[in-house]
């Protein structure tokens, strides 16, 4: 009913909904856990945190139903909490319910605290931050929502966003949510070809971008990259261009000057009433094949899970300034720069720069200037900053910090200790958060909101509410004892999990549901300590993690193999002291190729940078005469990994190799390459 009325009225109607849901909970306010987690009020026998954890898993329906009623504002209540069957890849939460994500992230806070700062845009130029209140962000979102609608974007369409972190990027995501379109944010470091592939797969007719990006003091030509990409995308009809810098860029009839056009639009935009399971966004990530997969997240379950994990993992309190430095092009940026904090009415930082621009004190100078309370970053940056020394940290006041978070890859003990001792002065809990694009939000992590619980360095440790991690052996059986390692699965569905892979549900089933029927397979290996805590040991598939960015080895091989001089290649990850993992490529050339290896290396590196992204470019390219293969022709990557790790005593059984002499040659070539690299 409120859909057809003015926003003021709509908000009033929403607040009645909120009041009703609070009343529902307050009326049953009995047990003491409710003091820290109101969702838990009224659950029989749930008296402490560990009982709540058990309850959230054993009666996850009641747990999530209470959380959904309490945390989200609904247009229409849901009638079914969940309808999931993991073995068939069927995941549905809160069916029957209708809501609008942008209303949950904006309108309800505008109603109670319009002048609260929603976004602090930490621009590349230090000291030039821009603050955007909830009222301003709603206005921006509505104008853009109206513009998208006027230009033909409809409910169910998918809009590609190719922008660095900035308020207009957030407004773009929320404007899509407001009108019922899905968004597909592509990391602005991806090349034109990678962008084009994602636009084509998502079948977008609209792209939103900026004229130029600014990062680390350098300009990047984002509009030009979009131009090159859309050239190969027949579905594209229009490109919205916002101006990040004052430099004009070539505009065509297809391009729309975004800010100018937004000014012509009304500040009121009717929000679409979305079903809980309508698509909120696609986000492409790498898998073990050459083709990236567009994971699909839906409305209610995703938002609820992002909001709840944001509040409890980081111990976020009203009024805190939350500083997640991830780019919005990754899931971390989606869940913890945008949706989680905004659903909680929080103040969130959008970081446009790099950890070392203009110097290695950038993060901590920002913490001091913006008075950041929770800082969430990647181990790769921590390792890099550690090398620059403590003085860059000590120079700045970090007394506002309360929680430090780590994400994207394992955090080694040295980095963890430095983060804790130097950055946090030994007073802030460090939470190592394990999760994935697929999980929507944090699944395993210590919780500082639980003050009595110990935190072990470098371990993700404990599952979040409603999450039941299990380890599986090679036969597919659950390992029940502690002090054991296996394939990490999650035994029951949770609202934040991805629902499918866009246009390829079978791939979703094959990747996540088939390997261990009835369980969600994460692709990671895990270790459960004797105390029952989890540690993530790394990927079990052919995916590597470079500076916290996932990349499939097959994606890089596909590009390398496109070079006319190359017969075949094998790419592996190796341990890198800053990036976590680096890329190592073994390349076999075609017969009679007459080209200098150094020139070819340069060409291959350029090809990977321009076809995927710079971070995927190999650190080492070793030219070999042949690859170690089984008699059936399968490349034995295990052997290549051992060679590069210099673990020659554990090359394993080589008897199945077609030509064992190939290994000797590769070992020799590896030594020579490392020698060359050291002397250069
Ligand atoms: O291998 C795990 C690693 O990153 C993968 C997920 O990558 P992506 O979907 O890009 O999301 C990254 C941000 C959530 C996982 O399968 N990973 C993520 N966090 C950790 C981690 N590995 C170890 N410890 C972590 N805390």
JSON list of C-alpha atoms in Angstrom, two decimals, residues 2-97:
[
{"chain": "A", "resi": 2, "resn": "UNK", "atom": "CA", "xyz": [2.80, 2.42, 0.90]},
{"chain": "A", "resi": 3, "resn": "UNK", "atom": "CA", "xyz": [4.35, 1.78, -2.46]},
{"chain": "A", "resi": 4, "resn": "UNK", "atom": "CA", "xyz": [2.13, 4.28, -4.16]},
{"chain": "A", "resi": 5, "resn": "UNK", "atom": "CA", "xyz": [2.49, 7.06, -1.59]},
{"chain": "A", "resi": 6, "resn": "UNK", "atom": "CA", "xyz": [5.07, 9.70, -0.67]},
{"chain": "A", "resi": 7, "resn": "UNK", "atom": "CA", "xyz": [8.25, 8.54, 1.05]},
{"chain": "A", "resi": 8, "resn": "UNK", "atom": "CA", "xyz": [7.29, 10.28, 4.29]},
{"chain": "A", "resi": 9, "resn": "UNK", "atom": "CA", "xyz": [4.19, 8.16, 4.51]},
{"chain": "A", "resi": 10, "resn": "UNK", "atom": "CA", "xyz": [6.06, 5.12, 3.35]},
{"chain": "A", "resi": 11, "resn": "UNK", "atom": "CA", "xyz": [8.57, 5.63, 6.14]},
{"chain": "A", "resi": 12, "resn": "UNK", "atom": "CA", "xyz": [5.84, 6.06, 8.72]},
{"chain": "A", "resi": 13, "resn": "UNK", "atom": "CA", "xyz": [4.33, 2.81, 7.58]},
{"chain": "A", "resi": 14, "resn": "UNK", "atom": "CA", "xyz": [7.72, 1.17, 7.81]},
{"chain": "A", "resi": 15, "resn": "UNK", "atom": "CA", "xyz": [8.27, 2.41, 11.30]},
{"chain": "A", "resi": 16, "resn": "UNK", "atom": "CA", "xyz": [4.97, 0.78, 12.30]},
{"chain": "A", "resi": 17, "resn": "UNK", "atom": "CA", "xyz": [6.35, -2.45, 10.92]},
{"chain": "A", "resi": 18, "resn": "UNK", "atom": "CA", "xyz": [9.56, -2.04, 12.88]},
{"chain": "A", "resi": 19, "resn": "UNK", "atom": "CA", "xyz": [7.64, -1.17, 16.01]},
{"chain": "A", "resi": 20, "resn": "UNK", "atom": "CA", "xyz": [5.49, -4.25, 15.56]},
{"chain": "A", "resi": 21, "resn": "UNK", "atom": "CA", "xyz": [8.52, -6.49, 15.21]},
{"chain": "A", "resi": 22, "resn": "UNK", "atom": "CA", "xyz": [10.23, -4.93, 18.25]},
{"chain": "A", "resi": 23, "resn": "UNK", "atom": "CA", "xyz": [7.04, -5.33, 20.21]},
{"chain": "A", "resi": 24, "resn": "UNK", "atom": "CA", "xyz": [6.95, -8.94, 19.18]},
{"chain": "A", "resi": 25, "resn": "UNK", "atom": "CA", "xyz": [10.42, -9.46, 20.54]},
{"chain": "A", "resi": 26, "resn": "UNK", "atom": "CA", "xyz": [10.20, -7.21, 23.58]},
{"chain": "A", "resi": 27, "resn": "UNK", "atom": "CA", "xyz": [7.03, -8.93, 24.68]},
{"chain": "A", "resi": 28, "resn": "UNK", "atom": "CA", "xyz": [9.06, -12.10, 25.05]},
{"chain": "A", "resi": 29, "resn": "UNK", "atom": "CA", "xyz": [12.18, -10.49, 26.54]},
{"chain": "A", "resi": 30, "resn": "UNK", "atom": "CA", "xyz": [13.11, -12.99, 29.13]},
{"chain": "A", "resi": 31, "resn": "UNK", "atom": "CA", "xyz": [16.50, -14.51, 29.02]},
{"chain": "A", "resi": 32, "resn": "UNK", "atom": "CA", "xyz": [19.80, -12.78, 29.63]},
{"chain": "A", "resi": 33, "resn": "UNK", "atom": "CA", "xyz": [21.34, -13.48, 26.22]},
{"chain": "A", "resi": 34, "resn": "UNK", "atom": "CA", "xyz": [18.82, -10.98, 24.92]},
{"chain": "A", "resi": 35, "resn": "UNK", "atom": "CA", "xyz": [20.97, -8.27, 26.45]},
{"chain": "A", "resi": 36, "resn": "UNK", "atom": "CA", "xyz": [23.61, -8.82, 23.79]},
{"chain": "A", "resi": 37, "resn": "UNK", "atom": "CA", "xyz": [21.49, -10.38, 21.13]},
{"chain": "A", "resi": 38, "resn": "UNK", "atom": "CA", "xyz": [17.85, -9.38, 21.07]},
{"chain": "A", "resi": 39, "resn": "UNK", "atom": "CA", "xyz": [17.12, -11.99, 18.40]},
{"chain": "A", "resi": 40, "resn": "UNK", "atom": "CA", "xyz": [17.55, -14.61, 21.08]},
{"chain": "A", "resi": 41, "resn": "UNK", "atom": "CA", "xyz": [14.85, -13.28, 23.40]},
{"chain": "A", "resi": 42, "resn": "UNK", "atom": "CA", "xyz": [12.24, -15.81, 24.32]},
{"chain": "A", "resi": 43, "resn": "UNK", "atom": "CA", "xyz": [14.07, -18.96, 23.32]},
{"chain": "A", "resi": 44, "resn": "UNK", "atom": "CA", "xyz": [13.43, -21.52, 25.98]},
{"chain": "A", "resi": 45, "resn": "UNK", "atom": "CA", "xyz": [16.58, -22.65, 27.79]},
{"chain": "A", "resi": 46, "resn": "UNK", "atom": "CA", "xyz": [18.93, -20.31, 25.98]},
{"chain": "A", "resi": 47, "resn": "UNK", "atom": "CA", "xyz": [20.73, -18.69, 28.88]},
{"chain": "A", "resi": 48, "resn": "UNK", "atom": "CA", "xyz": [24.22, -18.13, 27.68]},
{"chain": "A", "resi": 49, "resn": "UNK", "atom": "CA", "xyz": [26.18, -17.59, 24.52]},
{"chain": "A", "resi": 50, "resn": "UNK", "atom": "CA", "xyz": [27.19, -21.16, 24.00]},
{"chain": "A", "resi": 51, "resn": "UNK", "atom": "CA", "xyz": [23.59, -22.28, 24.44]},
{"chain": "A", "resi": 52, "resn": "UNK", "atom": "CA", "xyz": [22.62, -19.66, 21.89]},
{"chain": "A", "resi": 53, "resn": "UNK", "atom": "CA", "xyz": [25.22, -20.97, 19.46]},
{"chain": "A", "resi": 54, "resn": "UNK", "atom": "CA", "xyz": [23.89, -24.51, 19.89]},
{"chain": "A", "resi": 55, "resn": "UNK", "atom": "CA", "xyz": [20.34, -23.34, 19.55]},
{"chain": "A", "resi": 56, "resn": "UNK", "atom": "CA", "xyz": [21.09, -21.36, 16.38]},
{"chain": "A", "resi": 57, "resn": "UNK", "atom": "CA", "xyz": [22.27, -24.60, 14.78]},
{"chain": "A", "resi": 58, "resn": "UNK", "atom": "CA", "xyz": [19.86, -27.12, 16.29]},
{"chain": "A", "resi": 59, "resn": "UNK", "atom": "CA", "xyz": [16.78, -24.93, 15.75]},
{"chain": "A", "resi": 60, "resn": "UNK", "atom": "CA", "xyz": [18.07, -22.71, 13.02]},
{"chain": "A", "resi": 61, "resn": "UNK", "atom": "CA", "xyz": [14.56, -22.00, 11.72]},
{"chain": "A", "resi": 62, "resn": "UNK", "atom": "CA", "xyz": [13.46, -20.37, 14.97]},
{"chain": "A", "resi": 63, "resn": "UNK", "atom": "CA", "xyz": [16.73, -18.54, 15.25]},
{"chain": "A", "resi": 64, "resn": "UNK", "atom": "CA", "xyz": [16.68, -17.10, 11.74]},
{"chain": "A", "resi": 65, "resn": "UNK", "atom": "CA", "xyz": [12.96, -16.35, 11.83]},
{"chain": "A", "resi": 66, "resn": "UNK", "atom": "CA", "xyz": [13.40, -14.24, 14.97]},
{"chain": "A", "resi": 67, "resn": "UNK", "atom": "CA", "xyz": [16.45, -12.52, 13.51]},
{"chain": "A", "resi": 68, "resn": "UNK", "atom": "CA", "xyz": [14.66, -11.77, 10.24]},
{"chain": "A", "resi": 69, "resn": "UNK", "atom": "CA", "xyz": [11.65, -10.32, 12.01]},
{"chain": "A", "resi": 70, "resn": "UNK", "atom": "CA", "xyz": [13.76, -8.22, 14.31]},
{"chain": "A", "resi": 71, "resn": "UNK", "atom": "CA", "xyz": [16.45, -6.98, 11.93]},
{"chain": "A", "resi": 72, "resn": "UNK", "atom": "CA", "xyz": [14.65, -6.40, 8.67]},
{"chain": "A", "resi": 73, "resn": "UNK", "atom": "CA", "xyz": [11.70, -4.19, 7.78]},
{"chain": "A", "resi": 74, "resn": "UNK", "atom": "CA", "xyz": [9.18, -6.15, 5.79]},
{"chain": "A", "resi": 75, "resn": "UNK", "atom": "CA", "xyz": [6.49, -4.97, 3.44]},
{"chain": "A", "resi": 76, "resn": "UNK", "atom": "CA", "xyz": [4.80, -8.32, 3.85]},
{"chain": "A", "resi": 77, "resn": "UNK", "atom": "CA", "xyz": [5.75, -10.97, 6.40]},
{"chain": "A", "resi": 78, "resn": "UNK", "atom": "CA", "xyz": [7.24, -14.25, 5.19]},
{"chain": "A", "resi": 79, "resn": "UNK", "atom": "CA", "xyz": [5.22, -17.43, 5.61]},
{"chain": "A", "resi": 80, "resn": "UNK", "atom": "CA", "xyz": [8.00, -20.04, 5.32]},
{"chain": "A", "resi": 81, "resn": "UNK", "atom": "CA", "xyz": [11.34, -19.65, 7.05]},
{"chain": "A", "resi": 82, "resn": "UNK", "atom": "CA", "xyz": [13.27, -21.98, 4.80]},
{"chain": "A", "resi": 83, "resn": "UNK", "atom": "CA", "xyz": [12.74, -24.48, 2.05]},
{"chain": "A", "resi": 84, "resn": "UNK", "atom": "CA", "xyz": [16.17, -25.93, 1.35]},
{"chain": "A", "resi": 85, "resn": "UNK", "atom": "CA", "xyz": [17.55, -29.15, -0.01]},
{"chain": "A", "resi": 86, "resn": "UNK", "atom": "CA", "xyz": [21.30, -28.93, -0.31]},
{"chain": "A", "resi": 87, "resn": "UNK", "atom": "CA", "xyz": [21.60, -32.14, -2.27]},
{"chain": "A", "resi": 88, "resn": "UNK", "atom": "CA", "xyz": [19.57, -30.56, -5.10]},
{"chain": "A", "resi": 89, "resn": "UNK", "atom": "CA", "xyz": [21.07, -27.11, -4.70]},
{"chain": "A", "resi": 90, "resn": "UNK", "atom": "CA", "xyz": [17.72, -25.70, -3.66]},
{"chain": "A", "resi": 91, "resn": "UNK", "atom": "CA", "xyz": [18.03, -22.85, -1.19]},
{"chain": "A", "resi": 92, "resn": "UNK", "atom": "CA", "xyz": [15.08, -20.62, -0.32]},
{"chain": "A", "resi": 93, "resn": "UNK", "atom": "CA", "xyz": [14.64, -18.43, 2.71]},
{"chain": "A", "resi": 94, "resn": "UNK", "atom": "CA", "xyz": [11.78, -16.30, 3.98]},
{"chain": "A", "resi": 95, "resn": "UNK", "atom": "CA", "xyz": [9.39, -17.11, 1.17]},
{"chain": "A", "resi": 96, "resn": "UNK", "atom": "CA", "xyz": [6.18, -15.15, 1.00]},
{"chain": "A", "resi": 97, "resn": "UNK", "atom": "CA", "xyz": [8.02, -12.14, 2.40]}
]
